[in-house]
Coordinates of C-alpha atoms in Angstrom, one line a residue:
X1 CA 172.7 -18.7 -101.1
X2 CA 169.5 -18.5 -103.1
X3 CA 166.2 -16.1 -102.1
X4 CA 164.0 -17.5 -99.5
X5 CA 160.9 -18.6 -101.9
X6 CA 158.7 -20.4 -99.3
X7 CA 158.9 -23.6 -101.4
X8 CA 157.8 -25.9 -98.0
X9 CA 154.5 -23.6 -98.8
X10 CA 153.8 -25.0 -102.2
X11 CA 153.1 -28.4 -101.2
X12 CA 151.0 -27.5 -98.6
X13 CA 148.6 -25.2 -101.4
X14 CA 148.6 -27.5 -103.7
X15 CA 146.6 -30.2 -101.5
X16 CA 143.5 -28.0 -101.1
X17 CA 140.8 -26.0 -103.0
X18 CA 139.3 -26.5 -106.5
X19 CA 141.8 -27.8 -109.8
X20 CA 139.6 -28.3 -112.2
X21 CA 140.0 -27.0 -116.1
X22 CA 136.5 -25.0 -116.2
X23 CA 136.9 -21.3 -117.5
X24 CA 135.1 -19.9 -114.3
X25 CA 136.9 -16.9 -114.7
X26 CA 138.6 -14.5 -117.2
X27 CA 140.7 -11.5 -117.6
X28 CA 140.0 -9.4 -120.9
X29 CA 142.3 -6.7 -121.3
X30 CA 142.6 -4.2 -124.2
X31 CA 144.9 -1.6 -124.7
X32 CA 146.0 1.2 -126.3
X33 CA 149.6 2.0 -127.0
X34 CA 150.5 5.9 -127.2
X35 CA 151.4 6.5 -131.0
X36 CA 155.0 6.1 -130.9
X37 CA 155.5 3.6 -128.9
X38 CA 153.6 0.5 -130.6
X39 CA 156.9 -1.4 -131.4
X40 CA 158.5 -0.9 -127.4
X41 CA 154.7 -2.3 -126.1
X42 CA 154.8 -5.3 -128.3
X43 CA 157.7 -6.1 -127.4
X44 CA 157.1 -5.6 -123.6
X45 CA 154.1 -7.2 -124.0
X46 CA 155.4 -10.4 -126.2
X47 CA 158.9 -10.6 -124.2
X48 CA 157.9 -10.2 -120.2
X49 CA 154.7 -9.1 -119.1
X50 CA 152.5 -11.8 -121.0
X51 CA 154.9 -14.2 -118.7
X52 CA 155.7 -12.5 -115.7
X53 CA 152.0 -10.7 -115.6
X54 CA 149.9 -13.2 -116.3
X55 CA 150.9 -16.9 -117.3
X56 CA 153.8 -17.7 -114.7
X57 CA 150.7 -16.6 -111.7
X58 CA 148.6 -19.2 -110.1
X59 CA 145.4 -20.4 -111.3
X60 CA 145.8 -18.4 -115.1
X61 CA 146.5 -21.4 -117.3
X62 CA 145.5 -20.3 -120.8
X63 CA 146.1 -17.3 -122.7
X64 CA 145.9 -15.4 -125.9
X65 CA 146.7 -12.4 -127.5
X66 CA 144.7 -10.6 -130.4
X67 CA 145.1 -7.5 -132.3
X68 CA 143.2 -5.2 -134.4
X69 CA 144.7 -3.7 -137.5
X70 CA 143.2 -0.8 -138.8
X71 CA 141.5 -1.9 -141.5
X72 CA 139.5 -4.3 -138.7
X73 CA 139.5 -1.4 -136.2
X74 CA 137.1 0.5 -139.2
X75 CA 134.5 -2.0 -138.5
X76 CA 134.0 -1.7 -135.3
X77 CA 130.4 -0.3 -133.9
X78 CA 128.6 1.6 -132.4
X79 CA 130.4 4.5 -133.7
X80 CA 129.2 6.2 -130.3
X81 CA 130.3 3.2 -127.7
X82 CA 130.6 3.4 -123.9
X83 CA 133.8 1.4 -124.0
X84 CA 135.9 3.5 -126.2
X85 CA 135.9 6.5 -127.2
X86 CA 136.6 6.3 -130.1
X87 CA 135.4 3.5 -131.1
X88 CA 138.9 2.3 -132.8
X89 CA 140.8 3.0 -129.9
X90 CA 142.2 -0.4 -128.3
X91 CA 144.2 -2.1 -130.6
X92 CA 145.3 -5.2 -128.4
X93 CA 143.0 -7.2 -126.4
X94 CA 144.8 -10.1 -124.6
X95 CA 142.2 -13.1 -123.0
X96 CA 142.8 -15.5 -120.2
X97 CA 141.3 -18.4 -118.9
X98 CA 141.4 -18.7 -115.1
X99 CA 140.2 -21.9 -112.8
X100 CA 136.5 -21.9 -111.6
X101 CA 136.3 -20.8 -107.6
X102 CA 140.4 -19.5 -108.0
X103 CA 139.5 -16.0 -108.6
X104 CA 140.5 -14.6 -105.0
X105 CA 143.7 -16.7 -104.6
X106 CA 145.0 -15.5 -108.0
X107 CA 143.7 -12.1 -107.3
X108 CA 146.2 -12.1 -104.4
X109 CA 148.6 -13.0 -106.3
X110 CA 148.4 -11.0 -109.4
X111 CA 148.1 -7.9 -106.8
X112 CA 151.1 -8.2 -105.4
X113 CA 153.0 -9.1 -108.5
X114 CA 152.0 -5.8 -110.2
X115 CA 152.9 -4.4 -107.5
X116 CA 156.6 -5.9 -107.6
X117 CA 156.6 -5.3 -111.6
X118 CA 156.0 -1.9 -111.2
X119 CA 158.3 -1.6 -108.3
X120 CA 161.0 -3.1 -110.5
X121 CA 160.6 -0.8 -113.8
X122 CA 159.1 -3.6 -115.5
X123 CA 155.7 -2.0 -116.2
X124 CA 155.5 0.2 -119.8
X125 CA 153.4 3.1 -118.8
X126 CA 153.0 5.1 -122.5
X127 CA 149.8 2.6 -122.9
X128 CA 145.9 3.6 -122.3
X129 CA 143.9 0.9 -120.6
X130 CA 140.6 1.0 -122.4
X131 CA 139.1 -2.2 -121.2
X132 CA 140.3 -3.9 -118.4
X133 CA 138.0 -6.4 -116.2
X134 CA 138.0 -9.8 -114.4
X135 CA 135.3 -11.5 -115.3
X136 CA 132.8 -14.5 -114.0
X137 CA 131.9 -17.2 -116.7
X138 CA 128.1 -17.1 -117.5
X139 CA 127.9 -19.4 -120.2
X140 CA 129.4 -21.3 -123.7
X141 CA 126.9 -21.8 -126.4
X142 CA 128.7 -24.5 -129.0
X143 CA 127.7 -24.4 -132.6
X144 CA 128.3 -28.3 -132.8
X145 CA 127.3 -29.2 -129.8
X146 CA 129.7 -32.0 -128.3
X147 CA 131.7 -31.7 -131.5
X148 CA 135.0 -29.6 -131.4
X149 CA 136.8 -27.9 -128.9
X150 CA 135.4 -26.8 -125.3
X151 CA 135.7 -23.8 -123.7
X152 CA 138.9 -24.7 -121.6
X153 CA 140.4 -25.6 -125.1
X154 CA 139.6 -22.1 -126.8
X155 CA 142.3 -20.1 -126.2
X156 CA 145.2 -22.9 -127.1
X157 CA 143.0 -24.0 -130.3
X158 CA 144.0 -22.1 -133.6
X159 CA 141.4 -20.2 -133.9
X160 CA 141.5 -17.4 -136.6
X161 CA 139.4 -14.5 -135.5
X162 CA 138.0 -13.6 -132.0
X163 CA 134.8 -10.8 -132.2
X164 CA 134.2 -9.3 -129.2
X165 CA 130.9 -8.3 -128.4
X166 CA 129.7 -5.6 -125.1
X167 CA 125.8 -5.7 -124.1
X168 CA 124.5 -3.4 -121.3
X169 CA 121.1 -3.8 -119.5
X170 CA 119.5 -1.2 -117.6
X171 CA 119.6 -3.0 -114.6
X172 CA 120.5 -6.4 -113.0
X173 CA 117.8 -7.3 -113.4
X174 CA 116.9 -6.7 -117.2
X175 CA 120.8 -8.5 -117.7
X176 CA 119.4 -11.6 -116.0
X177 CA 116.7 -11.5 -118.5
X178 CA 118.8 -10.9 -121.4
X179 CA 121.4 -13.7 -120.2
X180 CA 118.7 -16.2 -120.6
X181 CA 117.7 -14.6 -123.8
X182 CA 121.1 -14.8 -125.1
X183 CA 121.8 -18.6 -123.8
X184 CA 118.3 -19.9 -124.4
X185 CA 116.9 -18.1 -127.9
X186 CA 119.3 -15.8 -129.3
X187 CA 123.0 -17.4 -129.4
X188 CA 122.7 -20.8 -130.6
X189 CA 120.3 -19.7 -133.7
X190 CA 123.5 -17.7 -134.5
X191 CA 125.9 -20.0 -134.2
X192 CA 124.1 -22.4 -136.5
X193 CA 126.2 -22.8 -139.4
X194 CA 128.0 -19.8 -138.8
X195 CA 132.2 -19.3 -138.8
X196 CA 131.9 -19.1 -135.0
X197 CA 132.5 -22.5 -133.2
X198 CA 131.6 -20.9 -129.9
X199 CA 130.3 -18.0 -128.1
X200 CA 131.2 -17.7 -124.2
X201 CA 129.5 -14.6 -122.1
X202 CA 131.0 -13.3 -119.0
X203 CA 130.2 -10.9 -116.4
X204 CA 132.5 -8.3 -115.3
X205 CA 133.3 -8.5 -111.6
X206 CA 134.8 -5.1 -109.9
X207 CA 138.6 -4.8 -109.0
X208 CA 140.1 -4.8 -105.7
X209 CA 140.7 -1.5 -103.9
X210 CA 144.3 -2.0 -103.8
X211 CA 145.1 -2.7 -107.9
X212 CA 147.4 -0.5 -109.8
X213 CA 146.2 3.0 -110.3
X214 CA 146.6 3.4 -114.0
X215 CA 143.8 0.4 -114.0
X216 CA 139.9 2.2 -113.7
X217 CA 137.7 0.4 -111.8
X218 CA 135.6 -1.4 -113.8
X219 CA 132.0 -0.2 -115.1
X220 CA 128.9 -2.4 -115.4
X221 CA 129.1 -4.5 -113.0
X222 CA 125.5 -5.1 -112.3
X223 CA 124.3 -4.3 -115.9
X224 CA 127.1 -5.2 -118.6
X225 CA 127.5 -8.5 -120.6
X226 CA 130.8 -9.7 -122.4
X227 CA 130.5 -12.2 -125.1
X228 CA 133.2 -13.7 -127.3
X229 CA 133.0 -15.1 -130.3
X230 CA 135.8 -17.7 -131.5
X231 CA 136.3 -18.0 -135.0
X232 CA 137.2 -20.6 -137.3
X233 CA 137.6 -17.6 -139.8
X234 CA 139.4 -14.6 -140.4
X235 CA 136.7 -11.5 -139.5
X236 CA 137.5 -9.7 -142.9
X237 CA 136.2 -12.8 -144.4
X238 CA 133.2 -13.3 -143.0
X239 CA 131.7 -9.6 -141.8
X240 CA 129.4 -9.4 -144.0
X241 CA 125.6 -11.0 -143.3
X242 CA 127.0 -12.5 -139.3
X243 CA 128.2 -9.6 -137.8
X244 CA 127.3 -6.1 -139.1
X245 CA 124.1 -6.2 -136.9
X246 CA 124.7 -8.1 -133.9
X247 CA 123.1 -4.7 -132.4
X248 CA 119.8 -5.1 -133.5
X249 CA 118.0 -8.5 -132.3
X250 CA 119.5 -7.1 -128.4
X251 CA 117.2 -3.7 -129.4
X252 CA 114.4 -5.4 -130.6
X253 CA 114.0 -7.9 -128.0
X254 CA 114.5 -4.4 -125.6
X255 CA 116.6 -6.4 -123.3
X256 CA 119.8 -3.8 -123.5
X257 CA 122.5 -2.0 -126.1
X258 CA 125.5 -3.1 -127.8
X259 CA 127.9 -0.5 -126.7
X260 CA 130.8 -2.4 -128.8
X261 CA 131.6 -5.1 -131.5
X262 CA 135.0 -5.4 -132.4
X263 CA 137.3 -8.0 -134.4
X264 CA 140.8 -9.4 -133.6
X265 CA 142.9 -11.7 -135.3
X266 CA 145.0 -13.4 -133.3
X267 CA 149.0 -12.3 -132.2
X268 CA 151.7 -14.3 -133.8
X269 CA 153.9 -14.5 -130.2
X270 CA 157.7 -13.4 -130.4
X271 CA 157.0 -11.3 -133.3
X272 CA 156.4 -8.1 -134.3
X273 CA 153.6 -8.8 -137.2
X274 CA 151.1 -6.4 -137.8
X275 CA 152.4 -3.9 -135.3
X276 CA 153.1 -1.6 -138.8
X277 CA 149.5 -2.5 -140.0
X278 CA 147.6 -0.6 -136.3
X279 CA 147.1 3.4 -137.8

């Protein structure tokens, strides 16, 4: 006799509330696996929990892995960053898209399936979360306008490079300004004929009481900006003159600091590349 799975239920779900494709949401998660044990993670990562912790829940329908070798972790800045300390630490960052006005239902969910991960030895504990936060979708500048890829597409489309990018205000109300700053003025004269085919900015939005306890709450909730950049480049190749001073037009305009910018190429899944290339 097979376990009692509700299945009558499914039907019944699958009738109401919002299916569309729009990113309204996002997880962005990077970690730090204890030296020793960068091999066991990948493979925990690569072989279950990308699966059973994330794409098999409801509502999560694109993700993708990123890593950071060494030689990428080296160009990371500020040296002196809110986010990590230090600034290399966090050499996996995995993204995922989730379905605009789905965030409490998959909440729920990916509560309760932690919970039965855990439960069942299927969580690897010798790993550091060093930035962990649901996020609400704020906005997606395009380089090429209507050209290309959307923002639903971005993390199924080869891209070869993701730059992640951490602003924080001083208040809410100084981030509302710099949101329309960064949407309005500052982004898409960036993005003009650079190796970024899109930007998207999020804000983080705080955990629920009852996640897993090795997960911090998040910070910033009323002050902090996450913006990535997708691109059609590797970062190595392209640093130099688009992204060594991302910091300074956010200063000079006074609307906040850049407390991190950090590049990823992206995971090749079921494998173990670069996992030798991380210290």
């Amino acid at each position: 006799m097979s376990e009692e799975t509700r299945s009558d239920v499914y039907a019944e779900l699958a009738a109401v509330g919002p299916y569309g494709v729009r990113p309204g949401h996002a997880l962005i998660t990077m970690v730090e696996p204890h030296p020793g044990h960068e091999y066991a993670y990948n493979r925990w990562y690569e072989d279950d929990h990308y699966y059973a912790g994330a794409m098999a829940m409801p509502w999560m329908y694109a993700g993708r892995r990123w890593v950071a070798t060494r030689d990428l972790q080296l160009l990371r800045y500020p040296e002196k960053s809110a986010i990590a300390q230090p600034v290399t630490a966090g050499c996996y960052i995995s993204t995922y898209w989730i379905t605009d006005g789905r965030y409490d239902d998959h909440m729920r969910w990916t509560v309760a399936i932690n919970k039965r991960l855990n439960r069942d030895a299927r969580v690897y504990q010798d790993r550091t979360h060093v930035f962990t936060a649901f996020q609400d979708h704020e906005a997606t500048v395009y380089r090429d306008g209507a050209a290309g890829p959307r923002d639903f597409h971005a993390l199924d489309h080869p891209y070869a490079g993701l730059v992640v990018e951490v602003i924080d205000a001083e208040s809410a109300e100084q981030r509302a300004e710099l949101l329309e700053w960064l949407r309005g003025r500052h982004l898409p004269k960036r993005v003009a004929g650079s190796p970024a085919a899109m930007v998207t900015v999020f804000r983080p939005t705080p955990l629920p009481g009852d996640r897993m306890t090795y997960v911090k709450q998040v910070e910033g909730v009323d002050t902090r900006l996450t913006l990535l950049w997708f691109l059609e480049a590797d970062p190595r190749e392209c640093w130099e003159g688009y992204f060594t001073d991302l910091a300074a037009p956010v200063a000079e305009a006074g609307l906040g600091r850049v407390e991190l910018v950090a590049p990823f190429v992206p995971t090749v899944p079921g494998t173990d590349r670069y996992v030798d290339r991380l210290r």
